[in-house]
Amino acid sequence: MIYITICLLLTSLMFVCAMETGDKRMMGWLCLEFCDNTTVTNIALNEISRHLDVITAVSFERYQLGENATLIRANVTDVVGTLQEMGVKETWPMLSSMPHPPEFIDWMRDAFVNVDKFTAQCVEEALKYNYTGYNLDWEPTDGVLETDAALYTQFIDDFARGLHASGIKLQVCVANWGSPSIWDYAGIATTSADYFITMGTYTSNDDSFSVQLDTAVGEFGLERLGIGLEMVNASTGGHIPMEEVHWRFEEILAAGVAEVDIWRFPVPAAWWPLIDDFMK
């Protein structure tokens, strides 16, 4: 009887571990012509095709916001069909603030009060191209008011619910920079968005990384949180030393976070063994 009980406990433990492993997620972004040229994009696409076993999702520049809550197709390479044909599990076009015009916050406010109009445009595109969902990455650089964070939080919730009605998901990129900041972590955490990806962890400072990681886990919990990683030092533009990259992956695992999100493809070859280990 004791032997049987132990076997059952071990079987249950193996099942739980398998479930946890299956829940791991890795997403990377394609910046396309906003950051790179066609040659770099082709290298990135080739890299994605070689690592489909560990890549859960790809997000890519695709849409911009215009005035009057207008969804605009960006003038970048169309990679949707390529990604889907090669077998990428999830495709998440970006709703981007590139190239960060000063009037972007005004256009955001247009969307806040015309969320149904904006959502309808996004739903039409998502159903047409079979997207998994949208990656919302609005980063206004000018003119943010104290009142905007609460309005953005409400917009996120309304937008997510509108997308969900058509089976479309929403992930939101968040940070805590800016004064005042457009992101209210506590408020955004209560919305119906499917995933929250922190950009605060792009920091080049180890102590700051630990603080940003702890803050994100504390505010958003583990179930819907993704930790953003940047390949370069935000201050110098040089590649982050590999010993530091190792440490960051270890910290993420120790915190119990199940998703990493990397800005951006192509990813350095030395990172892939760490990604493989993370996804195990």
PDB file of C-alpha atoms in Angstrom:
ATOM      1  CA  MET A   1       0.000   0.000   0.000  1.00  0.00           C
ATOM      2  CA  ILE A   2       2.850   2.395   0.886  1.00  0.00           C
ATOM      3  CA  TYR A   3       4.590   1.554  -2.409  1.00  0.00           C
ATOM      4  CA  ILE A   4       1.409   2.229  -4.374  1.00  0.00           C
ATOM      5  CA  THR A   5       0.872   5.526  -2.544  1.00  0.00           C
ATOM      6  CA  ILE A   6       4.439   6.649  -3.297  1.00  0.00           C
ATOM      7  CA  CYS A   7       4.027   5.719  -6.960  1.00  0.00           C
ATOM      8  CA  LEU A   8       0.813   7.707  -7.164  1.00  0.00           C
ATOM      9  CA  LEU A   9       2.469  10.720  -5.553  1.00  0.00           C
ATOM     10  CA  LEU A  10       5.420  10.520  -7.942  1.00  0.00           C
ATOM     11  CA  THR A  11       3.083  10.216 -10.916  1.00  0.00           C
ATOM     12  CA  SER A  12       1.136  13.257  -9.744  1.00  0.00           C
ATOM     13  CA  LEU A  13       4.351  15.220  -9.260  1.00  0.00           C
ATOM     14  CA  MET A  14       5.557  14.303 -12.756  1.00  0.00           C
ATOM     15  CA  PHE A  15       2.217  15.417 -14.183  1.00  0.00           C
ATOM     16  CA  VAL A  16       2.423  18.774 -12.403  1.00  0.00           C
ATOM     17  CA  CYS A  17       5.982  19.302 -13.637  1.00  0.00           C
ATOM     18  CA  ALA A  18       4.945  18.422 -17.162  1.00  0.00           C
ATOM     19  CA  MET A  19       2.097  20.915 -16.939  1.00  0.00           C
ATOM     20  CA  GLU A  20       4.470  23.600 -15.684  1.00  0.00           C
ATOM     21  CA  THR A  21       6.939  22.899 -18.488  1.00  0.00           C
ATOM     22  CA  GLY A  22       4.163  23.010 -21.044  1.00  0.00           C
ATOM     23  CA  ASP A  23       3.122  26.417 -19.747  1.00  0.00           C
ATOM     24  CA  LYS A  24       6.501  28.026 -20.482  1.00  0.00           C
ATOM     25  CA  ARG A  25       6.401  30.701 -23.155  1.00  0.00           C
ATOM     26  CA  MET A  26       9.009  32.448 -25.289  1.00  0.00           C
ATOM     27  CA  MET A  27       8.145  35.325 -27.590  1.00  0.00           C
ATOM     28  CA  GLY A  28      10.387  37.541 -29.694  1.00  0.00           C
ATOM     29  CA  TRP A  29       9.727  40.649 -31.723  1.00  0.00           C
ATOM     30  CA  LEU A  30      10.463  41.583 -35.326  1.00  0.00           C
ATOM     31  CA  CYS A  31      11.058  45.322 -35.680  1.00  0.00           C
ATOM     32  CA  LEU A  32      11.252  45.148 -39.502  1.00  0.00           C
ATOM     33  CA  GLU A  33      11.984  48.428 -41.312  1.00  0.00           C
ATOM     34  CA  PHE A  34      11.411  50.523 -38.190  1.00  0.00           C
ATOM     35  CA  CYS A  35      14.786  49.233 -36.936  1.00  0.00           C
ATOM     36  CA  ASP A  36      16.343  46.952 -39.554  1.00  0.00           C
ATOM     37  CA  ASN A  37      16.756  46.405 -43.276  1.00  0.00           C
ATOM     38  CA  THR A  38      15.467  43.548 -45.424  1.00  0.00           C
ATOM     39  CA  THR A  39      18.685  41.551 -45.041  1.00  0.00           C
ATOM     40  CA  VAL A  40      18.417  41.562 -41.240  1.00  0.00           C
ATOM     41  CA  THR A  41      14.722  40.670 -41.433  1.00  0.00           C
ATOM     42  CA  ASN A  42      15.509  37.670 -43.644  1.00  0.00           C
ATOM     43  CA  ILE A  43      18.205  36.535 -41.211  1.00  0.00           C
ATOM     44  CA  ALA A  44      15.679  36.854 -38.372  1.00  0.00           C
ATOM     45  CA  LEU A  45      13.024  34.852 -40.248  1.00  0.00           C
ATOM     46  CA  ASN A  46      15.557  32.129 -40.977  1.00  0.00           C
ATOM     47  CA  GLU A  47      16.501  32.024 -37.300  1.00  0.00           C
ATOM     48  CA  ILE A  48      12.857  31.700 -36.273  1.00  0.00           C
ATOM     49  CA  SER A  49      12.399  28.767 -38.665  1.00  0.00           C
ATOM     50  CA  ARG A  50      15.318  26.942 -36.994  1.00  0.00           C
ATOM     51  CA  HIS A  51      13.966  27.370 -33.444  1.00  0.00           C
ATOM     52  CA  LEU A  52      10.269  26.663 -33.812  1.00  0.00           C
ATOM     53  CA  ASP A  53      10.531  24.003 -31.109  1.00  0.00           C
ATOM     54  CA  VAL A  54      11.055  26.635 -28.399  1.00  0.00           C
ATOM     55  CA  ILE A  55       9.412  29.738 -29.869  1.00  0.00           C
ATOM     56  CA  THR A  56       5.846  30.101 -28.656  1.00  0.00           C
ATOM     57  CA  ALA A  57       5.008  33.359 -30.366  1.00  0.00           C
ATOM     58  CA  VAL A  58       6.306  36.078 -32.648  1.00  0.00           C
ATOM     59  CA  SER A  59       5.218  39.703 -32.453  1.00  0.00           C
ATOM     60  CA  PHE A  60       5.987  42.054 -35.330  1.00  0.00           C
ATOM     61  CA  GLU A  61       5.577  45.659 -36.373  1.00  0.00           C
ATOM     62  CA  ARG A  62       2.348  45.932 -38.347  1.00  0.00           C
ATOM     63  CA  TYR A  63       0.026  48.730 -37.229  1.00  0.00           C
ATOM     64  CA  GLN A  64       0.221  52.349 -36.171  1.00  0.00           C
ATOM     65  CA  LEU A  65      -2.340  54.629 -34.587  1.00  0.00           C
ATOM     66  CA  GLY A  66      -3.607  57.725 -36.343  1.00  0.00           C
ATOM     67  CA  GLU A  67      -5.902  60.525 -35.294  1.00  0.00           C
ATOM     68  CA  ASN A  68      -9.604  59.844 -34.720  1.00  0.00           C
ATOM     69  CA  ALA A  69      -8.888  56.301 -33.471  1.00  0.00           C
ATOM     70  CA  THR A  70      -7.757  55.170 -36.917  1.00  0.00           C
ATOM     71  CA  LEU A  71      -5.845  51.909 -37.324  1.00  0.00           C
ATOM     72  CA  ILE A  72      -3.082  52.375 -39.926  1.00  0.00           C
ATOM     73  CA  ARG A  73      -1.156  49.605 -41.682  1.00  0.00           C
ATOM     74  CA  ALA A  74       2.524  50.453 -41.316  1.00  0.00           C
ATOM     75  CA  ASN A  75       4.775  50.582 -44.363  1.00  0.00           C
ATOM     76  CA  VAL A  76       6.841  47.543 -43.380  1.00  0.00           C
ATOM     77  CA  THR A  77       7.417  44.071 -44.798  1.00  0.00           C
ATOM     78  CA  ASP A  78       4.379  41.819 -44.547  1.00  0.00           C
ATOM     79  CA  VAL A  79       5.591  38.761 -42.621  1.00  0.00           C
ATOM     80  CA  VAL A  80       2.254  37.374 -41.459  1.00  0.00           C
ATOM     81  CA  GLY A  81       1.893  34.686 -44.110  1.00  0.00           C
ATOM     82  CA  THR A  82       5.555  33.687 -43.856  1.00  0.00           C
ATOM     83  CA  LEU A  83       5.362  33.189 -40.091  1.00  0.00           C
ATOM     84  CA  GLN A  84       2.122  31.230 -40.263  1.00  0.00           C
ATOM     85  CA  GLU A  85       3.310  29.047 -43.130  1.00  0.00           C
ATOM     86  CA  MET A  86       6.537  28.139 -41.346  1.00  0.00           C
ATOM     87  CA  GLY A  87       4.485  26.962 -38.340  1.00  0.00           C
ATOM     88  CA  VAL A  88       4.859  29.707 -35.725  1.00  0.00           C
ATOM     89  CA  LYS A  89       2.293  28.808 -33.071  1.00  0.00           C
ATOM     90  CA  GLU A  90       1.090  32.337 -32.276  1.00  0.00           C
ATOM     91  CA  THR A  91       1.247  35.553 -34.312  1.00  0.00           C
ATOM     92  CA  TRP A  92       0.806  38.891 -32.525  1.00  0.00           C
ATOM     93  CA  PRO A  93       0.995  42.042 -34.682  1.00  0.00           C
ATOM     94  CA  MET A  94       2.090  45.116 -32.795  1.00  0.00           C
ATOM     95  CA  LEU A  95      -0.033  48.170 -32.194  1.00  0.00           C
ATOM     96  CA  SER A  96       2.945  50.465 -32.114  1.00  0.00           C
ATOM     97  CA  SER A  97       3.785  54.068 -31.306  1.00  0.00           C
ATOM     98  CA  MET A  98       6.660  54.045 -33.787  1.00  0.00           C
ATOM     99  CA  PRO A  99       8.099  56.463 -34.835  1.00  0.00           C
ATOM    100  CA  HIS A 100       6.937  58.224 -31.632  1.00  0.00           C
ATOM    101  CA  PRO A 101       5.456  61.465 -32.996  1.00  0.00           C
ATOM    102  CA  PRO A 102       4.887  64.166 -30.332  1.00  0.00           C
ATOM    103  CA  GLU A 103       1.128  64.182 -30.970  1.00  0.00           C
ATOM    104  CA  PHE A 104       0.797  60.444 -30.269  1.00  0.00           C
ATOM    105  CA  ILE A 105      -0.752  61.001 -26.838  1.00  0.00           C
ATOM    106  CA  ASP A 106      -3.522  63.022 -28.514  1.00  0.00           C
ATOM    107  CA  TRP A 107      -4.246  60.113 -30.833  1.00  0.00           C
ATOM    108  CA  MET A 108      -4.306  57.785 -27.832  1.00  0.00           C
ATOM    109  CA  ARG A 109      -6.934  59.998 -26.215  1.00  0.00           C
ATOM    110  CA  ASP A 110      -8.972  59.761 -29.428  1.00  0.00           C
ATOM    111  CA  ALA A 111      -8.855  55.972 -29.050  1.00  0.00           C
ATOM    112  CA  PHE A 112      -9.811  56.180 -25.364  1.00  0.00           C
ATOM    113  CA  VAL A 113     -13.121  57.836 -26.237  1.00  0.00           C
ATOM    114  CA  ASN A 114     -13.664  55.842 -29.442  1.00  0.00           C
ATOM    115  CA  VAL A 115     -12.697  52.392 -28.193  1.00  0.00           C
ATOM    116  CA  ASP A 116     -15.535  50.627 -30.025  1.00  0.00           C
ATOM    117  CA  LYS A 117     -14.470  52.130 -33.347  1.00  0.00           C
ATOM    118  CA  PHE A 118     -10.839  51.190 -32.772  1.00  0.00           C
ATOM    119  CA  THR A 119     -11.733  47.678 -31.607  1.00  0.00           C
ATOM    120  CA  ALA A 120     -13.917  47.051 -34.654  1.00  0.00           C
ATOM    121  CA  GLN A 121     -11.010  47.841 -36.988  1.00  0.00           C
ATOM    122  CA  CYS A 122      -8.692  45.538 -35.048  1.00  0.00           C
ATOM    123  CA  VAL A 123     -11.217  42.693 -35.016  1.00  0.00           C
ATOM    124  CA  GLU A 124     -11.707  42.973 -38.782  1.00  0.00           C
ATOM    125  CA  GLU A 125      -7.957  42.715 -39.401  1.00  0.00           C
ATOM    126  CA  ALA A 126      -7.453  39.891 -36.896  1.00  0.00           C
ATOM    127  CA  LEU A 127     -10.177  37.738 -38.425  1.00  0.00           C
ATOM    128  CA  LYS A 128      -8.887  38.455 -41.914  1.00  0.00           C
ATOM    129  CA  TYR A 129      -5.307  37.400 -41.110  1.00  0.00           C
ATOM    130  CA  ASN A 130      -5.966  34.838 -38.367  1.00  0.00           C
ATOM    131  CA  TYR A 131      -3.940  36.592 -35.667  1.00  0.00           C
ATOM    132  CA  THR A 132      -3.708  35.113 -32.190  1.00  0.00           C
ATOM    133  CA  GLY A 133      -4.075  38.586 -30.755  1.00  0.00           C
ATOM    134  CA  TYR A 134      -2.482  42.018 -30.564  1.00  0.00           C
ATOM    135  CA  ASN A 135       0.648  43.261 -28.830  1.00  0.00           C
ATOM    136  CA  LEU A 136      -0.261  46.708 -27.492  1.00  0.00           C
ATOM    137  CA  ASP A 137       2.910  48.785 -27.195  1.00  0.00           C
ATOM    138  CA  TRP A 138       1.932  52.446 -26.966  1.00  0.00           C
ATOM    139  CA  GLU A 139       4.745  54.552 -25.553  1.00  0.00           C
ATOM    140  CA  PRO A 140       3.932  58.267 -25.713  1.00  0.00           C
ATOM    141  CA  THR A 141       6.988  60.462 -25.295  1.00  0.00           C
ATOM    142  CA  ASP A 142       5.368  63.883 -24.904  1.00  0.00           C
ATOM    143  CA  GLY A 143       2.396  65.506 -23.224  1.00  0.00           C
ATOM    144  CA  VAL A 144       1.268  62.767 -20.826  1.00  0.00           C
ATOM    145  CA  LEU A 145      -0.997  64.102 -18.057  1.00  0.00           C
ATOM    146  CA  GLU A 146      -1.665  62.658 -14.603  1.00  0.00           C
ATOM    147  CA  THR A 147      -5.164  61.706 -15.751  1.00  0.00           C
ATOM    148  CA  ASP A 148      -4.011  59.705 -18.768  1.00  0.00           C
ATOM    149  CA  ALA A 149      -2.926  56.581 -16.871  1.00  0.00           C
ATOM    150  CA  ALA A 150      -6.434  55.885 -15.561  1.00  0.00           C
ATOM    151  CA  LEU A 151      -7.906  56.509 -19.022  1.00  0.00           C
ATOM    152  CA  TYR A 152      -5.379  54.146 -20.602  1.00  0.00           C
ATOM    153  CA  THR A 153      -6.150  51.483 -18.007  1.00  0.00           C
ATOM    154  CA  GLN A 154      -9.866  51.690 -18.794  1.00  0.00           C
ATOM    155  CA  PHE A 155      -9.120  51.582 -22.504  1.00  0.00           C
ATOM    156  CA  ILE A 156      -7.047  48.406 -22.064  1.00  0.00           C
ATOM    157  CA  ASP A 157      -9.895  46.683 -20.250  1.00  0.00           C
ATOM    158  CA  ASP A 158     -12.535  47.770 -22.758  1.00  0.00           C
ATOM    159  CA  PHE A 159     -10.291  46.869 -25.699  1.00  0.00           C
ATOM    160  CA  ALA A 160      -9.482  43.427 -24.274  1.00  0.00           C
ATOM    161  CA  ARG A 161     -13.138  42.641 -23.669  1.00  0.00           C
ATOM    162  CA  GLY A 162     -14.037  43.776 -27.185  1.00  0.00           C
ATOM    163  CA  LEU A 163     -11.359  41.551 -28.704  1.00  0.00           C
ATOM    164  CA  HIS A 164     -12.316  38.587 -26.537  1.00  0.00           C
ATOM    165  CA  ALA A 165     -15.862  38.729 -27.899  1.00  0.00           C
ATOM    166  CA  SER A 166     -14.377  37.631 -31.243  1.00  0.00           C
ATOM    167  CA  GLY A 167     -11.865  35.156 -29.791  1.00  0.00           C
ATOM    168  CA  ILE A 168      -8.884  37.517 -30.093  1.00  0.00           C
ATOM    169  CA  LYS A 169      -6.334  38.018 -27.291  1.00  0.00           C
ATOM    170  CA  LEU A 170      -4.458  41.051 -26.000  1.00  0.00           C
ATOM    171  CA  GLN A 171      -1.009  41.407 -24.485  1.00  0.00           C
ATOM    172  CA  VAL A 172       0.151  44.763 -23.130  1.00  0.00           C
ATOM    173  CA  CYS A 173       3.710  46.062 -22.876  1.00  0.00           C
ATOM    174  CA  VAL A 174       4.187  47.999 -19.645  1.00  0.00           C
ATOM    175  CA  ALA A 175       6.933  50.038 -18.004  1.00  0.00           C
ATOM    176  CA  ASN A 176       7.247  52.489 -15.142  1.00  0.00           C
ATOM    177  CA  TRP A 177       9.279  55.210 -16.805  1.00  0.00           C
ATOM    178  CA  GLY A 178       7.961  58.668 -17.588  1.00  0.00           C
ATOM    179  CA  SER A 179       6.760  61.375 -15.242  1.00  0.00           C
ATOM    180  CA  PRO A 180       3.876  61.105 -15.150  1.00  0.00           C
ATOM    181  CA  SER A 181       3.830  57.539 -16.425  1.00  0.00           C
ATOM    182  CA  ILE A 182       1.145  56.290 -18.800  1.00  0.00           C
ATOM    183  CA  TRP A 183       1.236  52.911 -17.057  1.00  0.00           C
ATOM    184  CA  ASP A 184      -0.546  52.311 -13.753  1.00  0.00           C
ATOM    185  CA  TYR A 185       0.689  48.824 -12.853  1.00  0.00           C
ATOM    186  CA  ALA A 186      -1.897  48.211 -10.135  1.00  0.00           C
ATOM    187  CA  GLY A 187      -4.748  49.309 -12.370  1.00  0.00           C
ATOM    188  CA  ILE A 188      -3.577  47.511 -15.517  1.00  0.00           C
ATOM    189  CA  ALA A 189      -3.168  44.302 -13.508  1.00  0.00           C
ATOM    190  CA  THR A 190      -6.931  44.306 -12.878  1.00  0.00           C
ATOM    191  CA  THR A 191      -7.843  44.513 -16.570  1.00  0.00           C
ATOM    192  CA  SER A 192      -8.956  41.651 -18.797  1.00  0.00           C
ATOM    193  CA  ALA A 193      -5.761  41.634 -20.889  1.00  0.00           C
ATOM    194  CA  ASP A 194      -4.319  38.156 -21.401  1.00  0.00           C
ATOM    195  CA  TYR A 195      -0.624  38.933 -20.828  1.00  0.00           C
ATOM    196  CA  PHE A 196       1.482  41.753 -19.398  1.00  0.00           C
ATOM    197  CA  ILE A 197       5.061  42.172 -20.623  1.00  0.00           C
ATOM    198  CA  THR A 198       7.381  44.352 -18.591  1.00  0.00           C
ATOM    199  CA  MET A 199       9.856  46.573 -20.431  1.00  0.00           C
ATOM    200  CA  GLY A 200      11.314  47.849 -17.165  1.00  0.00           C
ATOM    201  CA  THR A 201      13.538  44.751 -17.165  1.00  0.00           C
ATOM    202  CA  TYR A 202      15.310  46.077 -20.281  1.00  0.00           C
ATOM    203  CA  THR A 203      17.474  47.985 -17.808  1.00  0.00           C
ATOM    204  CA  SER A 204      21.263  47.664 -18.096  1.00  0.00           C
ATOM    205  CA  ASN A 205      21.761  47.701 -14.319  1.00  0.00           C
ATOM    206  CA  ASP A 206      21.624  44.428 -12.349  1.00  0.00           C
ATOM    207  CA  ASP A 207      20.198  45.976  -9.188  1.00  0.00           C
ATOM    208  CA  SER A 208      17.566  47.756 -11.234  1.00  0.00           C
ATOM    209  CA  PHE A 209      16.743  44.496 -13.021  1.00  0.00           C
ATOM    210  CA  SER A 210      16.086  42.778  -9.684  1.00  0.00           C
ATOM    211  CA  VAL A 211      13.867  45.633  -8.540  1.00  0.00           C
ATOM    212  CA  GLN A 212      11.954  45.698 -11.818  1.00  0.00           C
ATOM    213  CA  LEU A 213      11.506  41.907 -11.758  1.00  0.00           C
ATOM    214  CA  ASP A 214      10.259  41.910  -8.162  1.00  0.00           C
ATOM    215  CA  THR A 215       7.927  44.828  -8.868  1.00  0.00           C
ATOM    216  CA  ALA A 216       6.430  43.143 -11.918  1.00  0.00           C
ATOM    217  CA  VAL A 217       5.865  39.864 -10.063  1.00  0.00           C
ATOM    218  CA  GLY A 218       4.353  41.712  -7.115  1.00  0.00           C
ATOM    219  CA  GLU A 219       1.968  43.768  -9.247  1.00  0.00           C
ATOM    220  CA  PHE A 220       0.969  41.295 -11.972  1.00  0.00           C
ATOM    221  CA  GLY A 221       1.522  37.880 -10.389  1.00  0.00           C
ATOM    222  CA  LEU A 222       2.946  34.945 -12.317  1.00  0.00           C
ATOM    223  CA  GLU A 223       0.057  33.646 -14.395  1.00  0.00           C
ATOM    224  CA  ARG A 224      -0.041  36.429 -17.012  1.00  0.00           C
ATOM    225  CA  LEU A 225       3.427  37.958 -16.700  1.00  0.00           C
ATOM    226  CA  GLY A 226       6.184  37.999 -19.297  1.00  0.00           C
ATOM    227  CA  ILE A 227       9.645  39.425 -18.599  1.00  0.00           C
ATOM    228  CA  GLY A 228      11.086  41.539 -21.369  1.00  0.00           C
ATOM    229  CA  LEU A 229      14.770  41.120 -22.168  1.00  0.00           C
ATOM    230  CA  GLU A 230      16.810  43.406 -24.390  1.00  0.00           C
ATOM    231  CA  MET A 231      19.970  42.099 -26.022  1.00  0.00           C
ATOM    232  CA  VAL A 232      21.930  45.322 -25.659  1.00  0.00           C
ATOM    233  CA  ASN A 233      22.894  47.659 -22.855  1.00  0.00           C
ATOM    234  CA  ALA A 234      20.328  50.436 -22.996  1.00  0.00           C
ATOM    235  CA  SER A 235      22.985  53.002 -22.016  1.00  0.00           C
ATOM    236  CA  THR A 236      25.877  52.030 -24.293  1.00  0.00           C
ATOM    237  CA  GLY A 237      24.245  50.063 -27.116  1.00  0.00           C
ATOM    238  CA  GLY A 238      26.766  47.242 -26.665  1.00  0.00           C
ATOM    239  CA  HIS A 239      25.736  43.611 -26.218  1.00  0.00           C
ATOM    240  CA  ILE A 240      25.043  42.545 -22.638  1.00  0.00           C
ATOM    241  CA  PRO A 241      27.860  40.234 -21.396  1.00  0.00           C
ATOM    242  CA  MET A 242      26.837  36.581 -21.435  1.00  0.00           C
ATOM    243  CA  GLU A 243      27.501  36.099 -17.713  1.00  0.00           C
ATOM    244  CA  GLU A 244      24.913  38.803 -17.091  1.00  0.00           C
ATOM    245  CA  VAL A 245      22.470  37.186 -19.505  1.00  0.00           C
ATOM    246  CA  HIS A 246      22.916  33.871 -17.634  1.00  0.00           C
ATOM    247  CA  TRP A 247      22.210  35.638 -14.345  1.00  0.00           C
ATOM    248  CA  ARG A 248      19.046  37.269 -15.661  1.00  0.00           C
ATOM    249  CA  PHE A 249      17.618  33.967 -16.874  1.00  0.00           C
ATOM    250  CA  GLU A 250      18.439  32.432 -13.476  1.00  0.00           C
ATOM    251  CA  GLU A 251      16.658  35.280 -11.694  1.00  0.00           C
ATOM    252  CA  ILE A 252      13.585  34.887 -13.886  1.00  0.00           C
ATOM    253  CA  LEU A 253      13.443  31.150 -13.210  1.00  0.00           C
ATOM    254  CA  ALA A 254      13.986  31.669  -9.478  1.00  0.00           C
ATOM    255  CA  ALA A 255      11.068  34.115  -9.436  1.00  0.00           C
ATOM    256  CA  GLY A 256       8.806  31.463 -10.960  1.00  0.00           C
ATOM    257  CA  VAL A 257       8.037  33.474 -14.102  1.00  0.00           C
ATOM    258  CA  ALA A 258       7.051  31.257 -17.042  1.00  0.00           C
ATOM    259  CA  GLU A 259       7.527  33.664 -19.962  1.00  0.00           C
ATOM    260  CA  VAL A 260      10.422  35.571 -21.499  1.00  0.00           C
ATOM    261  CA  ASP A 261      10.001  38.096 -24.306  1.00  0.00           C
ATOM    262  CA  ILE A 262      13.054  39.163 -26.258  1.00  0.00           C
ATOM    263  CA  TRP A 263      13.562  42.430 -28.110  1.00  0.00           C
ATOM    264  CA  ARG A 264      14.427  41.494 -30.827  1.00  0.00           C
ATOM    265  CA  PHE A 265      15.123  38.912 -33.548  1.00  0.00           C
ATOM    266  CA  PRO A 266      17.709  37.937 -34.660  1.00  0.00           C
ATOM    267  CA  VAL A 267      18.840  36.726 -31.241  1.00  0.00           C
ATOM    268  CA  PRO A 268      22.586  36.120 -30.610  1.00  0.00           C
ATOM    269  CA  ALA A 269      23.530  32.467 -31.060  1.00  0.00           C
ATOM    270  CA  ALA A 270      24.856  32.240 -27.486  1.00  0.00           C
ATOM    271  CA  TRP A 271      21.382  33.039 -26.130  1.00  0.00           C
ATOM    272  CA  TRP A 272      19.667  30.008 -27.629  1.00  0.00           C
ATOM    273  CA  PRO A 273      21.045  27.376 -25.191  1.00  0.00           C
ATOM    274  CA  LEU A 274      19.708  29.561 -22.359  1.00  0.00           C
ATOM    275  CA  ILE A 275      16.334  29.832 -24.045  1.00  0.00           C
ATOM    276  CA  ASP A 276      16.309  26.060 -24.592  1.00  0.00           C
ATOM    277  CA  ASP A 277      17.047  25.481 -20.899  1.00  0.00           C
ATOM    278  CA  PHE A 278      14.385  27.973 -19.845  1.00  0.00           C
ATOM    279  CA  MET A 279      11.746  26.238 -21.947  1.00  0.00           C
ATOM    280  CA  LYS A 280      12.469  22.776 -20.517  1.00  0.00           C
TER     281      LYS A 280
END
